[in-house]
Amino acid sequence: DRNKFFQNLLLDNMLMIDVYNRARKLKIEVTAPRTIILVETGRTKDNGARELLTSMFSPTSGDYVTAVDENSIIIVKSLGKNESYDDINQVATTIVDMMSTEALLNVRVAYGTIVEEIRELSKSFKEAKMALEVGRIFNAECRANGYNTLGIGRLIYQLPESLCRMFIDEIFEDKEIPSNLDEETLNTIAKFFENNLNVSETSRQLFVHRNTLVYRIEKLEKSCGLDVRKFDDALTFKIALMVLNYMKYLKERE
């Protein structure tokens, strides 16, 4: 009964009055801080993963494990009054590690915002689903992503493809677009951004001479028309990379 209750709740298949009446009958608190953690297993009906998560999150602690499709598992996570998004992220990271070692699954985990009312769990579920997709596109190396950490990726994800194409065409015109650049140049710029446009620190971490790094940056400027040593150009280049990744995702999905 609880399983069906949460399934219907997350899919918005219940009237509000029914939500509260059913919750009370099932002895589920209606007002308590909770969040939705979504675990994408990538396997159809993986019972081992479900059993492992059920052992980690039990109803006795206010947590519930359910599912609304065959490729992912949902955790309705109860939170303490002082628990924050850092704590939720730690839980998500632990799930990734546990699934890897215990179930031999390379899962992706995402979570929504913290809600206080049980009726708001469907909102947190939708946010977790978005975090899963946005994380896959813009932060693929990270296996745990939160809705509150998506940043500009969340904005780009909601743009129509036509607007993205217009943006790329206007920025680069007859110049070379970043997705056509060689891997060495892209890795160099990525490290440059990680070090907040610091040439000295980037050259040190890449084990290259400062002049070599400057040469690569100037070569990029000639091909793309953007000098990433300047904040505005660096910002434009970073957003353009994200938009191109999103367009690639849309193409692959089609």
PDB file of C-alpha atoms in Angstrom:
ATOM      1  CA  ASP A   1       0.000   0.000   0.000  1.00  0.00           C
ATOM      2  CA  ARG A   2       2.803   2.412   0.839  1.00  0.00           C
ATOM      3  CA  ASN A   3       4.563   1.554  -2.396  1.00  0.00           C
ATOM      4  CA  LYS A   4       1.453   2.328  -4.469  1.00  0.00           C
ATOM      5  CA  PHE A   5       0.838   5.461  -2.421  1.00  0.00           C
ATOM      6  CA  PHE A   6       4.265   6.923  -3.217  1.00  0.00           C
ATOM      7  CA  GLN A   7       4.060   5.867  -6.863  1.00  0.00           C
ATOM      8  CA  ASN A   8       0.750   7.675  -7.318  1.00  0.00           C
ATOM      9  CA  LEU A   9       1.976  10.648  -5.310  1.00  0.00           C
ATOM     10  CA  LEU A  10       5.140  11.126  -7.360  1.00  0.00           C
ATOM     11  CA  LEU A  11       3.250  10.794 -10.641  1.00  0.00           C
ATOM     12  CA  ASP A  12       0.576  13.296  -9.553  1.00  0.00           C
ATOM     13  CA  ASN A  13      -2.141  10.668  -9.756  1.00  0.00           C
ATOM     14  CA  MET A  14      -3.830  11.685  -6.491  1.00  0.00           C
ATOM     15  CA  LEU A  15      -6.027  14.530  -5.329  1.00  0.00           C
ATOM     16  CA  MET A  16      -4.596  16.600  -2.490  1.00  0.00           C
ATOM     17  CA  ILE A  17      -7.314  15.555  -0.056  1.00  0.00           C
ATOM     18  CA  ASP A  18      -6.599  11.907  -0.860  1.00  0.00           C
ATOM     19  CA  VAL A  19      -2.872  12.421  -0.315  1.00  0.00           C
ATOM     20  CA  TYR A  20      -3.341  13.527   3.285  1.00  0.00           C
ATOM     21  CA  ASN A  21      -6.045  10.961   4.078  1.00  0.00           C
ATOM     22  CA  ARG A  22      -4.014   8.072   2.656  1.00  0.00           C
ATOM     23  CA  ALA A  23      -0.822   9.232   4.372  1.00  0.00           C
ATOM     24  CA  ARG A  24      -2.531   9.275   7.765  1.00  0.00           C
ATOM     25  CA  LYS A  25      -4.028   5.813   7.229  1.00  0.00           C
ATOM     26  CA  LEU A  26      -0.592   4.474   6.282  1.00  0.00           C
ATOM     27  CA  LYS A  27       0.959   6.248   9.294  1.00  0.00           C
ATOM     28  CA  ILE A  28       3.226   8.424   7.167  1.00  0.00           C
ATOM     29  CA  GLU A  29       4.049  11.887   8.479  1.00  0.00           C
ATOM     30  CA  VAL A  30       2.580  14.561   6.232  1.00  0.00           C
ATOM     31  CA  THR A  31       4.815  17.386   7.475  1.00  0.00           C
ATOM     32  CA  ALA A  32       8.518  16.538   7.600  1.00  0.00           C
ATOM     33  CA  PRO A  33      11.647  17.589   5.666  1.00  0.00           C
ATOM     34  CA  ARG A  34      12.271  15.165   2.823  1.00  0.00           C
ATOM     35  CA  THR A  35      13.889  14.960  -0.580  1.00  0.00           C
ATOM     36  CA  ILE A  36      13.739  12.589  -3.539  1.00  0.00           C
ATOM     37  CA  ILE A  37      16.886  10.689  -4.496  1.00  0.00           C
ATOM     38  CA  LEU A  38      16.729   9.072  -7.929  1.00  0.00           C
ATOM     39  CA  VAL A  39      19.053   6.156  -8.723  1.00  0.00           C
ATOM     40  CA  GLU A  40      19.396   5.239 -12.392  1.00  0.00           C
ATOM     41  CA  THR A  41      20.576   1.637 -12.547  1.00  0.00           C
ATOM     42  CA  GLY A  42      20.550   1.297 -16.332  1.00  0.00           C
ATOM     43  CA  ARG A  43      19.266  -2.255 -16.015  1.00  0.00           C
ATOM     44  CA  THR A  44      15.698  -3.430 -16.402  1.00  0.00           C
ATOM     45  CA  LYS A  45      14.207  -4.790 -13.165  1.00  0.00           C
ATOM     46  CA  ASP A  46      17.478  -5.045 -11.235  1.00  0.00           C
ATOM     47  CA  ASN A  47      16.253  -6.700  -8.037  1.00  0.00           C
ATOM     48  CA  GLY A  48      19.732  -6.782  -6.511  1.00  0.00           C
ATOM     49  CA  ALA A  49      19.994  -3.002  -6.644  1.00  0.00           C
ATOM     50  CA  ARG A  50      16.511  -2.626  -5.159  1.00  0.00           C
ATOM     51  CA  GLU A  51      17.318  -4.989  -2.303  1.00  0.00           C
ATOM     52  CA  LEU A  52      20.588  -3.211  -1.539  1.00  0.00           C
ATOM     53  CA  LEU A  53      18.905   0.192  -1.384  1.00  0.00           C
ATOM     54  CA  THR A  54      16.076  -1.213   0.745  1.00  0.00           C
ATOM     55  CA  SER A  55      18.661  -2.436   3.245  1.00  0.00           C
ATOM     56  CA  MET A  56      20.272   1.028   3.316  1.00  0.00           C
ATOM     57  CA  PHE A  57      17.026   2.999   3.642  1.00  0.00           C
ATOM     58  CA  SER A  58      14.292   1.507   5.814  1.00  0.00           C
ATOM     59  CA  PRO A  59      10.822   2.766   6.816  1.00  0.00           C
ATOM     60  CA  THR A  60      11.868   2.646  10.477  1.00  0.00           C
ATOM     61  CA  SER A  61      14.030   5.718   9.840  1.00  0.00           C
ATOM     62  CA  GLY A  62      11.315   7.387   7.760  1.00  0.00           C
ATOM     63  CA  ASP A  63      12.785   6.426   4.382  1.00  0.00           C
ATOM     64  CA  TYR A  64      10.930   4.625   1.611  1.00  0.00           C
ATOM     65  CA  VAL A  65      12.184   2.899  -1.541  1.00  0.00           C
ATOM     66  CA  THR A  66       9.952   2.639  -4.599  1.00  0.00           C
ATOM     67  CA  ALA A  67      10.017   2.836  -8.414  1.00  0.00           C
ATOM     68  CA  VAL A  68       7.879   4.201 -11.224  1.00  0.00           C
ATOM     69  CA  ASP A  69       9.782   2.646 -14.144  1.00  0.00           C
ATOM     70  CA  GLU A  70      12.107  -0.287 -14.809  1.00  0.00           C
ATOM     71  CA  ASN A  71      15.407   1.586 -15.116  1.00  0.00           C
ATOM     72  CA  SER A  72      15.547   3.610 -11.915  1.00  0.00           C
ATOM     73  CA  ILE A  73      14.819   3.385  -8.205  1.00  0.00           C
ATOM     74  CA  ILE A  74      13.404   6.191  -6.080  1.00  0.00           C
ATOM     75  CA  ILE A  75      14.285   6.898  -2.473  1.00  0.00           C
ATOM     76  CA  VAL A  76      11.970   9.114  -0.442  1.00  0.00           C
ATOM     77  CA  LYS A  77      14.634  10.328   1.997  1.00  0.00           C
ATOM     78  CA  SER A  78      13.625  11.674   5.381  1.00  0.00           C
ATOM     79  CA  LEU A  79      15.895  14.410   6.754  1.00  0.00           C
ATOM     80  CA  GLY A  80      16.772  15.734  10.161  1.00  0.00           C
ATOM     81  CA  LYS A  81      16.139  19.389  10.954  1.00  0.00           C
ATOM     82  CA  ASN A  82      19.838  20.252  10.664  1.00  0.00           C
ATOM     83  CA  GLU A  83      20.595  18.195   7.552  1.00  0.00           C
ATOM     84  CA  SER A  84      21.559  20.212   4.485  1.00  0.00           C
ATOM     85  CA  TYR A  85      22.252  19.649   0.801  1.00  0.00           C
ATOM     86  CA  ASP A  86      25.841  18.753   1.695  1.00  0.00           C
ATOM     87  CA  ASP A  87      24.477  15.834   3.721  1.00  0.00           C
ATOM     88  CA  ILE A  88      22.217  14.762   0.856  1.00  0.00           C
ATOM     89  CA  ASN A  89      25.128  14.919  -1.574  1.00  0.00           C
ATOM     90  CA  GLN A  90      27.149  12.722   0.784  1.00  0.00           C
ATOM     91  CA  VAL A  91      24.301  10.184   0.805  1.00  0.00           C
ATOM     92  CA  ALA A  92      24.135  10.277  -3.007  1.00  0.00           C
ATOM     93  CA  THR A  93      27.896   9.734  -3.274  1.00  0.00           C
ATOM     94  CA  THR A  94      27.678   6.821  -0.831  1.00  0.00           C
ATOM     95  CA  ILE A  95      24.972   5.227  -2.997  1.00  0.00           C
ATOM     96  CA  VAL A  96      27.216   5.496  -6.068  1.00  0.00           C
ATOM     97  CA  ASP A  97      30.112   3.845  -4.190  1.00  0.00           C
ATOM     98  CA  MET A  98      27.945   1.122  -2.631  1.00  0.00           C
ATOM     99  CA  MET A  99      26.329   0.233  -5.936  1.00  0.00           C
ATOM    100  CA  SER A 100      29.731  -0.013  -7.559  1.00  0.00           C
ATOM    101  CA  THR A 101      31.260  -2.292  -4.914  1.00  0.00           C
ATOM    102  CA  GLU A 102      28.247  -4.341  -3.784  1.00  0.00           C
ATOM    103  CA  ALA A 103      26.047  -4.596  -6.905  1.00  0.00           C
ATOM    104  CA  LEU A 104      28.742  -3.986  -9.557  1.00  0.00           C
ATOM    105  CA  LEU A 105      26.610  -1.251 -11.091  1.00  0.00           C
ATOM    106  CA  ASN A 106      27.855   2.062 -12.447  1.00  0.00           C
ATOM    107  CA  VAL A 107      24.796   4.098 -11.462  1.00  0.00           C
ATOM    108  CA  ARG A 108      23.930   7.766 -11.766  1.00  0.00           C
ATOM    109  CA  VAL A 109      22.252   9.453  -8.800  1.00  0.00           C
ATOM    110  CA  ALA A 110      20.357  12.749  -8.643  1.00  0.00           C
ATOM    111  CA  TYR A 111      18.302  14.509  -6.006  1.00  0.00           C
ATOM    112  CA  GLY A 112      15.698  17.271  -5.878  1.00  0.00           C
ATOM    113  CA  THR A 113      15.203  20.109  -3.423  1.00  0.00           C
ATOM    114  CA  ILE A 114      14.211  19.687   0.201  1.00  0.00           C
ATOM    115  CA  VAL A 115      10.442  19.923   0.743  1.00  0.00           C
ATOM    116  CA  GLU A 116       8.492  20.211   3.975  1.00  0.00           C
ATOM    117  CA  GLU A 117       5.069  18.887   2.905  1.00  0.00           C
ATOM    118  CA  ILE A 118       4.380  15.409   1.569  1.00  0.00           C
ATOM    119  CA  ARG A 119       2.353  16.852  -1.320  1.00  0.00           C
ATOM    120  CA  GLU A 120       5.506  18.604  -2.582  1.00  0.00           C
ATOM    121  CA  LEU A 121       7.399  15.350  -3.126  1.00  0.00           C
ATOM    122  CA  SER A 122       6.244  15.187  -6.751  1.00  0.00           C
ATOM    123  CA  LYS A 123       8.008  18.523  -7.329  1.00  0.00           C
ATOM    124  CA  SER A 124      11.219  17.168  -5.808  1.00  0.00           C
ATOM    125  CA  PHE A 125      10.864  14.069  -8.012  1.00  0.00           C
ATOM    126  CA  LYS A 126      10.590  16.184 -11.183  1.00  0.00           C
ATOM    127  CA  GLU A 127      13.645  18.176 -10.073  1.00  0.00           C
ATOM    128  CA  ALA A 128      15.617  14.965  -9.484  1.00  0.00           C
ATOM    129  CA  LYS A 129      14.740  13.757 -12.993  1.00  0.00           C
ATOM    130  CA  MET A 130      15.944  17.041 -14.460  1.00  0.00           C
ATOM    131  CA  ALA A 131      19.136  16.882 -12.383  1.00  0.00           C
ATOM    132  CA  LEU A 132      19.783  13.397 -13.748  1.00  0.00           C
ATOM    133  CA  GLU A 133      19.539  14.548 -17.370  1.00  0.00           C
ATOM    134  CA  VAL A 134      21.326  17.877 -16.936  1.00  0.00           C
ATOM    135  CA  GLY A 135      24.131  16.143 -15.027  1.00  0.00           C
ATOM    136  CA  ARG A 136      24.463  13.588 -17.805  1.00  0.00           C
ATOM    137  CA  ILE A 137      24.880  16.352 -20.394  1.00  0.00           C
ATOM    138  CA  PHE A 138      27.029  18.947 -18.645  1.00  0.00           C
ATOM    139  CA  ASN A 139      28.724  17.072 -15.793  1.00  0.00           C
ATOM    140  CA  ALA A 140      29.110  13.535 -17.120  1.00  0.00           C
ATOM    141  CA  GLU A 141      32.176  12.723 -15.021  1.00  0.00           C
ATOM    142  CA  CYS A 142      30.214  13.295 -11.804  1.00  0.00           C
ATOM    143  CA  ARG A 143      27.898  10.408 -10.924  1.00  0.00           C
ATOM    144  CA  ALA A 144      25.891  12.320  -8.277  1.00  0.00           C
ATOM    145  CA  ASN A 145      24.143  15.596  -9.131  1.00  0.00           C
ATOM    146  CA  GLY A 146      21.722  17.791  -7.213  1.00  0.00           C
ATOM    147  CA  TYR A 147      19.066  20.084  -8.641  1.00  0.00           C
ATOM    148  CA  ASN A 148      20.471  22.931  -6.537  1.00  0.00           C
ATOM    149  CA  THR A 149      23.912  22.589  -8.182  1.00  0.00           C
ATOM    150  CA  LEU A 150      22.890  22.607 -11.864  1.00  0.00           C
ATOM    151  CA  GLY A 151      23.643  26.293 -12.400  1.00  0.00           C
ATOM    152  CA  ILE A 152      23.459  27.580 -15.957  1.00  0.00           C
ATOM    153  CA  GLY A 153      23.079  24.031 -17.282  1.00  0.00           C
ATOM    154  CA  ARG A 154      19.502  24.030 -16.008  1.00  0.00           C
ATOM    155  CA  LEU A 155      18.783  27.149 -18.077  1.00  0.00           C
ATOM    156  CA  ILE A 156      20.370  25.792 -21.261  1.00  0.00           C
ATOM    157  CA  TYR A 157      18.484  22.502 -20.863  1.00  0.00           C
ATOM    158  CA  GLN A 158      15.182  24.347 -21.215  1.00  0.00           C
ATOM    159  CA  LEU A 159      16.140  26.247 -24.385  1.00  0.00           C
ATOM    160  CA  PRO A 160      14.739  25.205 -27.794  1.00  0.00           C
ATOM    161  CA  GLU A 161      17.289  23.803 -30.234  1.00  0.00           C
ATOM    162  CA  SER A 162      16.605  26.597 -32.746  1.00  0.00           C
ATOM    163  CA  LEU A 163      17.671  29.232 -30.207  1.00  0.00           C
ATOM    164  CA  CYS A 164      20.831  27.276 -29.413  1.00  0.00           C
ATOM    165  CA  ARG A 165      21.733  27.048 -33.087  1.00  0.00           C
ATOM    166  CA  MET A 166      21.147  30.793 -33.518  1.00  0.00           C
ATOM    167  CA  PHE A 167      23.438  31.530 -30.571  1.00  0.00           C
ATOM    168  CA  ILE A 168      26.273  29.397 -31.968  1.00  0.00           C
ATOM    169  CA  ASP A 169      25.932  30.883 -35.457  1.00  0.00           C
ATOM    170  CA  GLU A 170      26.002  34.456 -34.123  1.00  0.00           C
ATOM    171  CA  ILE A 171      29.019  33.902 -31.878  1.00  0.00           C
ATOM    172  CA  PHE A 172      31.269  32.096 -34.322  1.00  0.00           C
ATOM    173  CA  GLU A 173      29.893  33.064 -37.759  1.00  0.00           C
ATOM    174  CA  ASP A 174      32.621  31.842 -40.143  1.00  0.00           C
ATOM    175  CA  LYS A 175      35.003  30.891 -37.310  1.00  0.00           C
ATOM    176  CA  GLU A 176      35.726  27.367 -36.075  1.00  0.00           C
ATOM    177  CA  ILE A 177      33.290  26.131 -33.421  1.00  0.00           C
ATOM    178  CA  PRO A 178      34.769  24.679 -30.192  1.00  0.00           C
ATOM    179  CA  SER A 179      33.421  21.152 -30.769  1.00  0.00           C
ATOM    180  CA  ASN A 180      35.754  20.852 -33.789  1.00  0.00           C
ATOM    181  CA  LEU A 181      38.878  21.651 -31.779  1.00  0.00           C
ATOM    182  CA  ASP A 182      41.469  18.990 -31.001  1.00  0.00           C
ATOM    183  CA  GLU A 183      41.389  17.239 -27.620  1.00  0.00           C
ATOM    184  CA  GLU A 184      44.659  18.807 -26.433  1.00  0.00           C
ATOM    185  CA  THR A 185      43.295  22.330 -26.899  1.00  0.00           C
ATOM    186  CA  LEU A 186      40.003  21.520 -25.176  1.00  0.00           C
ATOM    187  CA  ASN A 187      41.782  19.909 -22.220  1.00  0.00           C
ATOM    188  CA  THR A 188      44.097  22.917 -21.968  1.00  0.00           C
ATOM    189  CA  ILE A 189      41.194  25.385 -21.873  1.00  0.00           C
ATOM    190  CA  ALA A 190      39.303  23.206 -19.382  1.00  0.00           C
ATOM    191  CA  LYS A 191      42.288  23.284 -17.028  1.00  0.00           C
ATOM    192  CA  PHE A 192      42.654  27.033 -17.627  1.00  0.00           C
ATOM    193  CA  PHE A 193      39.051  27.545 -16.515  1.00  0.00           C
ATOM    194  CA  GLU A 194      39.561  25.302 -13.470  1.00  0.00           C
ATOM    195  CA  ASN A 195      42.359  27.617 -12.375  1.00  0.00           C
ATOM    196  CA  ASN A 196      40.272  30.791 -12.802  1.00  0.00           C
ATOM    197  CA  LEU A 197      42.158  31.972 -15.923  1.00  0.00           C
ATOM    198  CA  ASN A 198      45.499  31.835 -14.106  1.00  0.00           C
ATOM    199  CA  VAL A 199      48.182  31.250 -16.764  1.00  0.00           C
ATOM    200  CA  SER A 200      51.032  30.463 -14.339  1.00  0.00           C
ATOM    201  CA  GLU A 201      49.092  27.905 -12.297  1.00  0.00           C
ATOM    202  CA  THR A 202      47.635  26.250 -15.400  1.00  0.00           C
ATOM    203  CA  SER A 203      51.049  25.868 -17.060  1.00  0.00           C
ATOM    204  CA  ARG A 204      52.411  24.391 -13.818  1.00  0.00           C
ATOM    205  CA  GLN A 205      49.634  21.797 -13.582  1.00  0.00           C
ATOM    206  CA  LEU A 206      49.909  20.885 -17.256  1.00  0.00           C
ATOM    207  CA  PHE A 207      53.723  20.632 -16.994  1.00  0.00           C
ATOM    208  CA  VAL A 208      54.201  22.984 -19.938  1.00  0.00           C
ATOM    209  CA  HIS A 209      56.110  26.241 -20.260  1.00  0.00           C
ATOM    210  CA  ARG A 210      54.113  29.426 -19.764  1.00  0.00           C
ATOM    211  CA  ASN A 211      54.879  30.516 -23.328  1.00  0.00           C
ATOM    212  CA  THR A 212      53.560  27.183 -24.644  1.00  0.00           C
ATOM    213  CA  LEU A 213      50.268  27.763 -22.853  1.00  0.00           C
ATOM    214  CA  VAL A 214      50.047  31.337 -24.170  1.00  0.00           C
ATOM    215  CA  TYR A 215      50.715  30.025 -27.685  1.00  0.00           C
ATOM    216  CA  ARG A 216      47.830  27.535 -27.374  1.00  0.00           C
ATOM    217  CA  ILE A 217      45.498  30.262 -26.134  1.00  0.00           C
ATOM    218  CA  GLU A 218      46.452  32.595 -28.967  1.00  0.00           C
ATOM    219  CA  LYS A 219      45.992  29.752 -31.447  1.00  0.00           C
ATOM    220  CA  LEU A 220      42.487  29.272 -30.074  1.00  0.00           C
ATOM    221  CA  GLU A 221      41.796  32.994 -30.481  1.00  0.00           C
ATOM    222  CA  LYS A 222      42.770  32.855 -34.152  1.00  0.00           C
ATOM    223  CA  SER A 223      40.516  29.887 -34.875  1.00  0.00           C
ATOM    224  CA  CYS A 224      37.474  30.807 -32.740  1.00  0.00           C
ATOM    225  CA  GLY A 225      37.793  34.578 -32.407  1.00  0.00           C
ATOM    226  CA  LEU A 226      37.690  34.491 -28.578  1.00  0.00           C
ATOM    227  CA  ASP A 227      40.518  35.387 -26.200  1.00  0.00           C
ATOM    228  CA  VAL A 228      39.785  33.234 -23.143  1.00  0.00           C
ATOM    229  CA  ARG A 229      42.213  35.312 -21.047  1.00  0.00           C
ATOM    230  CA  LYS A 230      39.461  37.940 -20.970  1.00  0.00           C
ATOM    231  CA  PHE A 231      36.550  37.185 -18.658  1.00  0.00           C
ATOM    232  CA  ASP A 232      33.777  38.020 -21.154  1.00  0.00           C
ATOM    233  CA  ASP A 233      35.313  35.873 -23.890  1.00  0.00           C
ATOM    234  CA  ALA A 234      35.997  33.060 -21.429  1.00  0.00           C
ATOM    235  CA  LEU A 235      32.362  33.171 -20.294  1.00  0.00           C
ATOM    236  CA  THR A 236      31.108  33.125 -23.893  1.00  0.00           C
ATOM    237  CA  PHE A 237      33.371  30.199 -24.748  1.00  0.00           C
ATOM    238  CA  LYS A 238      32.249  28.224 -21.676  1.00  0.00           C
ATOM    239  CA  ILE A 239      28.553  28.755 -22.435  1.00  0.00           C
ATOM    240  CA  ALA A 240      29.132  27.884 -26.100  1.00  0.00           C
ATOM    241  CA  LEU A 241      30.713  24.568 -25.083  1.00  0.00           C
ATOM    242  CA  MET A 242      27.705  23.786 -22.890  1.00  0.00           C
ATOM    243  CA  VAL A 243      25.254  24.702 -25.651  1.00  0.00           C
ATOM    244  CA  LEU A 244      27.131  22.490 -28.119  1.00  0.00           C
ATOM    245  CA  ASN A 245      27.044  19.589 -25.637  1.00  0.00           C
ATOM    246  CA  TYR A 246      23.301  20.082 -25.265  1.00  0.00           C
ATOM    247  CA  MET A 247      22.782  20.114 -29.039  1.00  0.00           C
ATOM    248  CA  LYS A 248      24.849  16.937 -29.329  1.00  0.00           C
ATOM    249  CA  TYR A 249      22.642  15.329 -26.665  1.00  0.00           C
ATOM    250  CA  LEU A 250      19.485  16.321 -28.542  1.00  0.00           C
ATOM    251  CA  LYS A 251      20.869  14.859 -31.778  1.00  0.00           C
ATOM    252  CA  GLU A 252      21.834  11.561 -30.120  1.00  0.00           C
ATOM    253  CA  ARG A 253      18.431  11.309 -28.448  1.00  0.00           C
ATOM    254  CA  GLU A 254      16.682  11.695 -31.795  1.00  0.00           C
TER     255      GLU A 254
END
